[in-house]
Coordinates of C-alpha atoms in Angstrom, one line a residue:
Chain G
X1 CA -4.4 -14.2 5.9
X2 CA -2.0 -14.9 3.1
X3 CA 1.6 -14.5 4.4
X4 CA 4.1 -12.9 2.0
X5 CA 7.8 -13.7 2.5
X6 CA 10.5 -11.7 0.7
X7 CA 14.1 -12.5 0.2
X8 CA 16.7 -11.2 0.7
X9 CA 16.1 -8.7 3.4
X10 CA 18.6 -6.4 1.7
X11 CA 21.1 -6.5 -1.2
X12 CA 23.8 -4.3 -2.6
X13 CA 24.2 -4.1 -6.3
X14 CA 26.7 -2.2 -8.5
X15 CA 25.4 0.6 -10.7
X16 CA 24.3 -0.9 -14.1
X17 CA 24.0 -4.4 -12.7
X18 CA 20.8 -6.4 -12.0
X19 CA 18.9 -6.6 -8.7
X20 CA 16.6 -9.6 -8.2
X21 CA 14.1 -9.7 -5.4
X22 CA 12.0 -12.7 -4.5
X23 CA 8.5 -13.0 -3.0
X24 CA 6.7 -16.1 -1.9
X25 CA 3.1 -16.4 -0.9
X26 CA 1.7 -18.9 1.6
X27 CA -0.9 -19.9 -0.9
X28 CA -1.4 -19.4 -4.6
X29 CA -2.4 -15.9 -5.7
X30 CA -3.6 -17.1 -9.1
X31 CA -7.3 -16.3 -9.4
X32 CA -9.2 -18.9 -11.3
X33 CA -12.0 -16.9 -12.8
X34 CA -9.7 -14.3 -14.5
X35 CA -6.6 -16.4 -14.6
X36 CA -4.6 -13.5 -13.3
X37 CA -1.9 -13.4 -10.7
X38 CA -3.0 -11.0 -7.9
X39 CA 0.5 -9.8 -7.0
X40 CA 1.9 -6.3 -7.0
X41 CA 5.2 -4.6 -6.3
X42 CA 5.9 -1.2 -4.8
X43 CA 9.0 1.0 -4.4
X44 CA 9.3 3.0 -1.2
X45 CA 12.0 5.6 -0.9
X46 CA 12.8 7.3 2.3
X47 CA 10.6 10.3 3.1
X48 CA 8.3 9.5 0.2
X49 CA 5.0 7.6 -0.1
X50 CA 5.3 4.1 -1.7
X51 CA 4.9 3.9 -5.5
X52 CA 3.1 1.2 -7.4
X53 CA 5.5 -0.4 -9.9
X54 CA 3.8 -3.6 -11.1
X55 CA 0.5 -5.2 -10.8
X56 CA -0.9 -8.6 -12.1
X57 CA 2.6 -9.8 -11.3
X58 CA 4.1 -8.4 -14.6
X59 CA 2.1 -5.3 -15.8
X60 CA 4.1 -2.1 -15.3
X61 CA 2.2 0.9 -13.9
X62 CA 2.1 3.9 -16.2
X63 CA 5.4 5.8 -16.1
X64 CA 7.5 3.0 -14.6
X65 CA 10.8 2.5 -16.5
X66 CA 11.2 -0.6 -18.5
X67 CA 14.1 -1.8 -16.5
X68 CA 11.6 -2.9 -13.8
X69 CA 10.0 -6.2 -14.6
X70 CA 8.0 -8.8 -12.7
X71 CA 7.6 -12.5 -13.2
X72 CA 6.5 -15.6 -11.5
X73 CA 3.4 -17.7 -11.0
X74 CA 1.4 -19.5 -8.3
X75 CA 3.3 -18.8 -5.1
X76 CA 6.8 -17.6 -6.3
X77 CA 7.4 -14.2 -7.8
X78 CA 10.4 -12.0 -8.8
X79 CA 11.0 -8.4 -9.2
X80 CA 14.0 -7.7 -11.5
X81 CA 15.7 -4.3 -11.8
X82 CA 18.0 -4.2 -14.8
X83 CA 20.7 -1.6 -15.2
X84 CA 20.4 -0.4 -11.6
X85 CA 20.4 3.3 -11.2
X86 CA 21.3 5.4 -8.1
X87 CA 17.6 6.5 -8.1
X88 CA 16.5 2.9 -7.5
X89 CA 17.8 2.9 -3.9
X90 CA 14.7 2.1 -2.0
X91 CA 12.8 -0.6 -0.1
X92 CA 10.7 -2.8 -2.4
X93 CA 7.5 -4.6 -1.2
X94 CA 5.3 -7.2 -2.7
X95 CA 1.6 -7.3 -2.1
X96 CA -1.1 -10.0 -2.7
X97 CA -4.6 -9.0 -3.4
X98 CA -6.0 -12.5 -4.1
X99 CA -8.0 -13.1 -1.0
X100 CA -8.7 -11.8 2.5
X101 CA -7.2 -8.6 3.5
X102 CA -4.4 -7.5 1.1
X103 CA -1.1 -8.3 2.7
X104 CA 2.5 -7.1 2.1
X105 CA 5.9 -8.6 2.3
X106 CA 8.3 -7.2 4.9
X107 CA 10.4 -5.5 2.2
X108 CA 13.8 -5.8 0.6
X109 CA 16.2 -2.9 0.9
X110 CA 18.2 -2.2 -2.3
X111 CA 21.5 -0.3 -2.0
X112 CA 24.4 0.6 -4.3
X113 CA 27.5 -1.5 -3.9
Chain M
X1 CA -2.4 15.3 -11.0
X2 CA -4.4 13.6 -8.2
X3 CA -3.0 14.4 -4.7
X4 CA -3.9 13.1 -1.3
X5 CA -3.1 14.6 2.1
X6 CA -3.6 13.2 5.5
X7 CA -4.6 15.4 8.4
X8 CA -5.4 14.9 12.1
X9 CA -3.9 14.7 15.6
X10 CA -0.4 13.3 15.7
X11 CA -0.7 12.2 19.4
X12 CA -3.5 10.1 20.8
X13 CA -3.9 8.8 24.3
X14 CA -4.4 5.1 24.9
X15 CA -8.0 4.0 24.9
X16 CA -9.0 7.1 22.9
X17 CA -10.0 7.4 19.3
X18 CA -7.6 8.0 16.4
X19 CA -9.1 10.2 13.8
X20 CA -7.6 11.0 10.4
X21 CA -9.0 12.7 7.3
X22 CA -7.7 12.4 3.8
X23 CA -8.3 15.3 1.4
X24 CA -8.2 14.5 -2.3
X25 CA -7.2 17.3 -4.7
X26 CA -7.6 17.5 -8.5
X27 CA -10.1 14.6 -8.6
X28 CA -13.7 14.3 -7.6
X29 CA -14.0 11.1 -5.5
X30 CA -17.6 10.7 -6.5
X31 CA -16.3 9.7 -10.0
X32 CA -15.2 6.3 -8.7
X33 CA -12.3 4.3 -7.4
X34 CA -11.9 2.8 -4.0
X35 CA -10.1 4.9 -1.3
X36 CA -8.1 3.3 1.4
X37 CA -6.0 3.5 4.5
X38 CA -2.7 1.6 5.0
X39 CA -0.3 1.9 8.0
X40 CA 3.3 1.1 8.8
X41 CA 4.3 0.7 12.4
X42 CA 7.9 1.8 13.2
X43 CA 10.4 -0.7 11.8
X44 CA 7.7 -3.0 10.4
X45 CA 6.0 -3.7 7.1
X46 CA 2.8 -2.2 5.6
X47 CA -0.5 -3.2 6.9
X48 CA -3.9 -2.9 5.1
X49 CA -6.5 -1.1 7.3
X50 CA -9.5 -0.8 5.0
X51 CA -11.1 0.9 2.1
X52 CA -14.3 2.6 1.0
X53 CA -16.0 3.1 -2.4
X54 CA -17.6 6.5 -3.3
X55 CA -21.0 4.8 -2.7
X56 CA -20.0 4.2 0.9
X57 CA -19.4 0.4 0.6
X58 CA -16.5 -0.5 2.9
X59 CA -14.0 -3.3 3.4
X60 CA -12.3 -3.5 6.8
X61 CA -9.3 -5.6 7.9
X62 CA -10.9 -8.4 10.0
X63 CA -8.5 -7.8 12.9
X64 CA -9.5 -4.1 13.1
X65 CA -13.2 -4.4 12.2
X66 CA -14.5 -4.1 15.7
X67 CA -12.7 -0.8 16.3
X68 CA -12.7 0.7 12.8
X69 CA -14.9 3.1 10.9
X70 CA -14.2 4.6 7.5
X71 CA -16.5 7.2 6.0
X72 CA -16.6 9.3 2.9
X73 CA -17.7 12.8 2.1
X74 CA -18.0 13.3 -1.6
X75 CA -19.1 16.9 -1.3
X76 CA -15.7 17.7 0.3
X77 CA -13.6 15.1 -1.6
X78 CA -12.6 13.7 1.7
X79 CA -12.6 10.3 3.4
X80 CA -11.9 9.6 7.0
X81 CA -10.7 7.0 9.4
X82 CA -11.7 6.4 13.0
X83 CA -10.0 3.8 15.1
X84 CA -11.3 3.4 18.6
X85 CA -9.7 2.2 21.8
X86 CA -6.2 2.6 20.5
X87 CA -3.1 1.1 22.1
X88 CA 0.7 1.6 21.6
X89 CA 0.4 -1.1 18.9
X90 CA -1.6 1.4 16.8
X91 CA 1.4 3.7 16.6
X92 CA 2.3 3.9 12.9
X93 CA 2.7 6.1 9.9
X94 CA -0.8 6.2 8.4
X95 CA -1.2 6.5 4.6
X96 CA -4.3 7.3 2.6
X97 CA -4.4 6.1 -1.0
X98 CA -6.5 5.9 -4.1
X99 CA -6.9 2.2 -5.1
X100 CA -6.9 0.7 -8.5
X101 CA -8.8 -2.4 -7.5
X102 CA -6.7 -3.4 -4.5
X103 CA -3.6 -1.7 -5.6
X104 CA -2.9 1.8 -4.1
X105 CA -1.6 3.7 -7.1
X106 CA -1.7 7.2 -5.6
X107 CA -0.6 7.7 -2.0
X108 CA -0.6 10.5 0.5
X109 CA 2.7 11.5 2.1
X110 CA 1.8 9.7 5.3
X111 CA 1.4 11.0 8.8
X112 CA 3.0 9.5 12.0
X113 CA 0.4 9.0 14.7
X114 CA 1.8 8.1 18.2
X115 CA -0.3 6.5 20.9
X116 CA 1.0 7.6 24.2
X117 CA -0.1 9.1 27.5

C-alpha cells in the first residue's frame, strides 16, 4: 500500500494568516494514462463527517472557498489555507487514490493561535 | 441534497459479525456512483474498507477481503457492510459515503462500533 505522511502533526495559525500542510506519498501518485495527480484533501471537524475539499491535487470541490488551494506533484503535495478563519479549525487529511486501496495521511490539526 | 445515514448494532462481541447498513436519501443509488465504507479507529487515521457500484461490482481492502462482504439493495437505496470474526482492532467509527471515483464526496455522520464482550 502507498503510505501517506503528513506534516506537521498540528499547527496554530493566527486569524487571517496562512496555514500550510504537507503530504508526502511513498511512491508517485501521478497516473500516466491521464497525467493526473491522484491526491485529495479532506477537512474533518469534530462531530461532523469529513468533507472533500480538493481532488486531482488542485481541483476544488464545489462549494469550497477559494482560500483553500492544493499544489504539488509526484510525491510531495501541499494544502494551503489563506486568510485562516475560525471556521477552518479542523483536522485535515490527504488521500491517494492512485493504486491499491486508497490510503490516508494521519491528519494535521489546525488551530487558532 | 443527498444524505447518508449508518445504522446497526453499536456493540459486537469478539468473533461475531459486524453488520451495518447505509440508507441513502434524496438520491436513487441505481443512477450510478460507487458507494463505500471507511472507518476510523479511536485516535487513528482513516482506513478504506471497500466500495460497491450499483451493478454490484465490489472493491475490498486486501487486508479485510477474507472477512468482508459489501452488498447493495437498489430497491431500498441501501448498501450494507458485513465484517466477520471481529476483534477489538475492528473497533472504530464507521462511515458510509458516496464516491466520486475514489473520493468520498458525501459522507454519513459515522457510527461508533465497539467490539467487546
